[in-house]
mmCIF file of C-alpha atoms in Angstrom:
data_model
loop_
_atom_site.group_PDB
_atom_site.id
_atom_site.type_symbol
_atom_site.label_atom_id
_atom_site.label_comp_id
_atom_site.label_asym_id
_atom_site.label_seq_id
_atom_site.Cartn_x
_atom_site.Cartn_y
_atom_site.Cartn_z
ATOM 1 C CA UNK A 98 10.020 11.033 0.710
ATOM 2 C CA UNK A 99 7.921 13.475 2.213
ATOM 3 C CA UNK A 100 10.754 15.954 2.788
ATOM 4 C CA UNK A 101 11.989 15.858 -0.821
ATOM 5 C CA UNK A 102 10.954 18.712 -3.040
ATOM 6 C CA UNK A 103 8.450 18.529 -6.038
ATOM 7 C CA UNK A 104 11.499 18.819 -8.429
ATOM 8 C CA UNK A 105 13.450 15.996 -6.390
ATOM 9 C CA UNK A 106 10.488 13.813 -6.470
ATOM 10 C CA UNK A 107 10.192 14.434 -10.321
ATOM 11 C CA UNK A 108 13.696 13.399 -10.811
ATOM 12 C CA UNK A 109 13.461 10.386 -9.113
ATOM 13 C CA UNK A 110 10.320 9.229 -10.994
ATOM 14 C CA UNK A 111 11.986 10.086 -14.269
ATOM 15 C CA UNK A 112 15.101 7.745 -13.052
ATOM 16 C CA UNK A 113 12.955 4.946 -12.188
ATOM 17 C CA UNK A 114 10.299 5.572 -14.929
ATOM 18 C CA UNK A 115 12.272 6.723 -17.870
ATOM 19 C CA UNK A 116 9.527 5.977 -20.290
ATOM 20 C CA UNK A 117 7.048 8.524 -18.798
ATOM 21 C CA UNK A 118 6.593 12.214 -20.341
ATOM 22 C CA UNK A 119 8.848 14.652 -18.898
ATOM 23 C CA UNK A 120 6.271 17.331 -18.556
ATOM 24 C CA UNK A 121 3.854 15.227 -16.191
ATOM 25 C CA UNK A 122 6.386 15.407 -13.315
ATOM 26 C CA UNK A 123 7.549 18.964 -13.342
ATOM 27 C CA UNK A 124 4.076 20.511 -13.103
ATOM 28 C CA UNK A 125 2.178 17.834 -11.540
ATOM 29 C CA UNK A 126 3.747 15.592 -9.292
ATOM 30 C CA UNK A 127 0.549 14.588 -7.417
ATOM 31 C CA UNK A 128 -2.352 14.459 -9.973
ATOM 32 C CA UNK A 129 -5.712 16.047 -8.957
ATOM 33 C CA UNK A 130 -8.315 13.476 -7.310
ATOM 34 C CA UNK A 131 -10.368 12.409 -10.060
ATOM 35 C CA UNK A 132 -14.021 12.703 -9.712
ATOM 36 C CA UNK A 133 -17.339 12.130 -11.853
ATOM 37 C CA UNK A 134 -19.947 14.983 -11.738
ATOM 38 C CA UNK A 135 -23.613 14.006 -12.494
ATOM 39 C CA UNK A 136 -26.832 15.687 -11.790
ATOM 40 C CA UNK A 137 -28.691 14.692 -8.928
ATOM 41 C CA UNK A 138 -32.051 13.775 -10.309
ATOM 42 C CA UNK A 139 -34.366 11.346 -8.598
ATOM 43 C CA UNK A 140 -33.334 8.623 -11.197
ATOM 44 C CA UNK A 141 -29.662 9.115 -11.059
ATOM 45 C CA UNK A 142 -29.797 9.154 -7.236
ATOM 46 C CA UNK A 143 -31.707 5.910 -7.417
ATOM 47 C CA UNK A 144 -29.521 4.388 -10.097
ATOM 48 C CA UNK A 145 -26.251 5.476 -7.937
ATOM 49 C CA UNK A 146 -27.628 3.633 -4.754
ATOM 50 C CA UNK A 147 -28.316 0.596 -6.767
ATOM 51 C CA UNK A 148 -24.799 0.665 -8.038
ATOM 52 C CA UNK A 149 -23.241 0.865 -4.682
ATOM 53 C CA UNK A 150 -25.408 -1.947 -3.627
ATOM 54 C CA UNK A 151 -24.243 -3.941 -6.838
ATOM 55 C CA UNK A 152 -20.550 -3.221 -5.977
ATOM 56 C CA UNK A 153 -21.172 -4.256 -2.318
ATOM 57 C CA UNK A 154 -22.985 -7.460 -3.307
ATOM 58 C CA UNK A 155 -20.273 -8.363 -5.984
ATOM 59 C CA UNK A 156 -17.359 -7.711 -3.337
ATOM 60 C CA UNK A 157 -19.165 -10.557 -1.171
ATOM 61 C CA UNK A 158 -18.889 -12.877 -4.042
ATOM 62 C CA UNK A 159 -22.380 -12.866 -5.478
ATOM 63 C CA UNK A 160 -21.197 -11.728 -8.825
ATOM 64 C CA UNK A 161 -24.506 -12.883 -10.880
ATOM 65 C CA UNK A 162 -26.601 -11.004 -8.233
ATOM 66 C CA UNK A 163 -24.333 -7.925 -8.526
ATOM 67 C CA UNK A 164 -24.503 -8.051 -12.168
ATOM 68 C CA UNK A 165 -28.489 -8.339 -11.990
ATOM 69 C CA UNK A 166 -28.740 -5.089 -9.807
ATOM 70 C CA UNK A 167 -26.332 -3.371 -12.297
ATOM 71 C CA UNK A 168 -28.603 -4.342 -15.105
ATOM 72 C CA UNK A 169 -31.632 -2.918 -13.329
ATOM 73 C CA UNK A 170 -29.812 0.142 -12.732
ATOM 74 C CA UNK A 171 -29.208 0.553 -16.384
ATOM 75 C CA UNK A 172 -33.000 0.369 -17.152
ATOM 76 C CA UNK A 173 -33.208 3.305 -15.124
ATOM 77 C CA UNK A 174 -30.355 5.437 -16.222
ATOM 78 C CA UNK A 175 -28.964 3.713 -19.389
ATOM 79 C CA UNK A 176 -26.389 6.650 -20.075
ATOM 80 C CA UNK A 177 -24.229 6.500 -17.021
ATOM 81 C CA UNK A 178 -20.763 5.429 -17.872
ATOM 82 C CA UNK A 179 -19.966 4.114 -14.274
ATOM 83 C CA UNK A 180 -22.606 1.640 -14.541
ATOM 84 C CA UNK A 181 -20.879 0.131 -17.639
ATOM 85 C CA UNK A 182 -17.399 0.543 -16.189
ATOM 86 C CA UNK A 183 -18.473 -1.460 -12.983
ATOM 87 C CA UNK A 184 -20.420 -4.248 -14.822
ATOM 88 C CA UNK A 185 -17.197 -4.641 -16.738
ATOM 89 C CA UNK A 186 -15.426 -5.551 -13.363
ATOM 90 C CA UNK A 187 -17.952 -7.977 -12.837
ATOM 91 C CA UNK A 188 -17.768 -9.520 -16.359
ATOM 92 C CA UNK A 189 -13.964 -9.787 -15.846
ATOM 93 C CA UNK A 190 -14.444 -11.719 -12.609
ATOM 94 C CA UNK A 191 -16.873 -14.115 -14.619
ATOM 95 C CA UNK A 192 -14.259 -14.371 -17.340
ATOM 96 C CA UNK A 193 -16.765 -12.959 -19.942
ATOM 97 C CA UNK A 194 -13.937 -10.839 -21.348
ATOM 98 C CA UNK A 195 -15.577 -9.794 -24.601
ATOM 99 C CA UNK A 196 -18.528 -8.407 -22.652
ATOM 100 C CA UNK A 197 -16.379 -6.473 -20.403
ATOM 101 C CA UNK A 198 -14.609 -5.225 -23.351
ATOM 102 C CA UNK A 199 -17.768 -3.951 -25.106
ATOM 103 C CA UNK A 200 -18.992 -2.409 -21.705
ATOM 104 C CA UNK A 201 -15.814 -0.532 -21.333
ATOM 105 C CA UNK A 202 -16.042 0.748 -24.960
ATOM 106 C CA UNK A 203 -19.570 2.042 -24.152
ATOM 107 C CA UNK A 204 -18.206 3.539 -21.035
ATOM 108 C CA UNK A 205 -15.739 5.632 -22.738
ATOM 109 C CA UNK A 206 -18.154 6.256 -25.502
ATOM 110 C CA UNK A 207 -20.533 7.668 -22.863
ATOM 111 C CA UNK A 208 -17.939 9.681 -20.841
ATOM 112 C CA UNK A 209 -17.717 13.561 -21.167
ATOM 113 C CA UNK A 210 -15.439 16.032 -19.458
ATOM 114 C CA UNK A 211 -17.440 15.508 -16.206
ATOM 115 C CA UNK A 212 -16.776 11.790 -15.811
ATOM 116 C CA UNK A 213 -12.866 11.635 -15.512
ATOM 117 C CA UNK A 214 -12.888 9.205 -12.945
ATOM 118 C CA UNK A 215 -14.766 6.837 -14.947
ATOM 119 C CA UNK A 216 -12.862 7.511 -18.080
ATOM 120 C CA UNK A 217 -9.544 6.889 -16.345
ATOM 121 C CA UNK A 218 -10.720 3.667 -14.842
ATOM 122 C CA UNK A 219 -12.344 2.363 -18.114
ATOM 123 C CA UNK A 220 -9.296 3.092 -20.054
ATOM 124 C CA UNK A 221 -7.207 1.095 -17.595
ATOM 125 C CA UNK A 222 -9.446 -1.805 -17.532
ATOM 126 C CA UNK A 223 -9.675 -1.902 -21.389
ATOM 127 C CA UNK A 224 -5.718 -1.597 -21.305
ATOM 128 C CA UNK A 225 -5.554 -4.530 -19.293
ATOM 129 C CA UNK A 226 -7.971 -6.402 -21.521
ATOM 130 C CA UNK A 227 -5.936 -5.629 -24.754
ATOM 131 C CA UNK A 228 -2.594 -6.677 -22.936
ATOM 132 C CA UNK A 229 -4.136 -9.928 -21.649
ATOM 133 C CA UNK A 230 -5.168 -10.584 -25.434
ATOM 134 C CA UNK A 231 -1.614 -9.567 -26.596
ATOM 135 C CA UNK A 232 -2.794 -6.610 -28.209
ATOM 136 C CA UNK A 233 0.171 -4.424 -26.951
ATOM 137 C CA UNK A 234 -0.156 -1.493 -29.259
ATOM 138 C CA UNK A 235 -3.946 -1.007 -28.300
ATOM 139 C CA UNK A 236 -3.219 -1.315 -24.695
ATOM 140 C CA UNK A 237 -0.537 1.219 -24.960
ATOM 141 C CA UNK A 238 -2.860 3.716 -26.535
ATOM 142 C CA UNK A 239 -5.608 3.102 -23.416
ATOM 143 C CA UNK A 240 -2.775 3.393 -21.010
ATOM 144 C CA UNK A 241 -1.325 6.575 -22.534
ATOM 145 C CA UNK A 242 -4.854 8.084 -22.420
ATOM 146 C CA UNK A 243 -5.365 7.087 -18.695
ATOM 147 C CA UNK A 244 -1.679 8.492 -17.966
ATOM 148 C CA UNK A 245 -2.650 11.556 -19.220
ATOM 149 C CA UNK A 246 -5.647 11.620 -16.741
ATOM 150 C CA UNK A 247 -3.106 11.137 -13.967
ATOM 151 C CA UNK A 248 -3.205 7.297 -13.312
ATOM 152 C CA UNK A 249 0.120 6.137 -11.738
ATOM 153 C CA UNK A 250 -0.997 2.477 -12.406
ATOM 154 C CA UNK A 251 -1.416 3.262 -16.320
ATOM 155 C CA UNK A 252 2.082 4.903 -16.228
ATOM 156 C CA UNK A 253 3.690 1.875 -14.887
ATOM 157 C CA UNK A 254 2.000 -0.147 -17.432
ATOM 158 C CA UNK A 255 3.367 1.950 -19.846
ATOM 159 C CA UNK A 256 7.065 1.284 -18.394
ATOM 160 C CA UNK A 257 6.124 -2.277 -18.249
ATOM 161 C CA UNK A 258 5.282 -2.541 -22.034
ATOM 162 C CA UNK A 259 8.480 -0.595 -22.986
ATOM 163 C CA UNK A 260 11.267 -3.276 -23.252
ATOM 164 C CA UNK A 261 14.054 -0.864 -23.040
ATOM 165 C CA UNK A 262 12.616 0.987 -20.063
ATOM 166 C CA UNK A 263 11.910 -2.174 -18.203
ATOM 167 C CA UNK A 264 15.434 -3.283 -18.782
ATOM 168 C CA UNK A 265 16.682 -0.030 -17.688
ATOM 169 C CA UNK A 266 14.640 -0.270 -14.455
ATOM 170 C CA UNK A 267 15.836 -3.643 -13.837
ATOM 171 C CA UNK A 268 19.500 -2.683 -14.157
ATOM 172 C CA UNK A 269 18.673 0.413 -12.094
ATOM 173 C CA UNK A 270 16.931 -1.646 -9.346
ATOM 174 C CA UNK A 271 20.067 -4.219 -8.934
ATOM 175 C CA UNK A 272 22.380 -1.196 -8.733
ATOM 176 C CA UNK A 273 20.275 0.099 -5.900
ATOM 177 C CA UNK A 274 19.972 -3.272 -4.211
ATOM 178 C CA UNK A 275 23.821 -3.560 -4.167
ATOM 179 C CA UNK A 276 24.040 -0.133 -2.499
ATOM 180 C CA UNK A 277 21.819 -1.067 0.386
#
């Protein structure tokens, strides 16, 4: 698909994802990479290192230990939204969904325009929790906010939540499969 122009890519995206806003594709086919910008104070640097260690520990399956490290990092820098976002991931693996939801709401509340990556991730995670609890309208709101930040995952979830778009996509895929 690399030989396609941005316009051609936009047309294909609209065909396969008819529920998405048109403006997103005409001007911004590839969204900018989202980043968080934070001061580099000694406390924040230490907290970031602890956060990375917690993620590494959790990825190895030691969820409670990873949670403990994140909790210690929060005592140093309680206002870093990424700590709450990452702790919510662990809470989800521990099936503590209300704790995850609370942390995601806190992360979203703490985010500023300097925390676009965390904000996008938190909206996606919270959208998943809403969807899981069958709160589809609330899920849609969170996925729309994440989609505005450029999340392709959120955009795909919006399509999935729209029954007409899902049906249209299914029919189009069947036609495309028959053409192969």
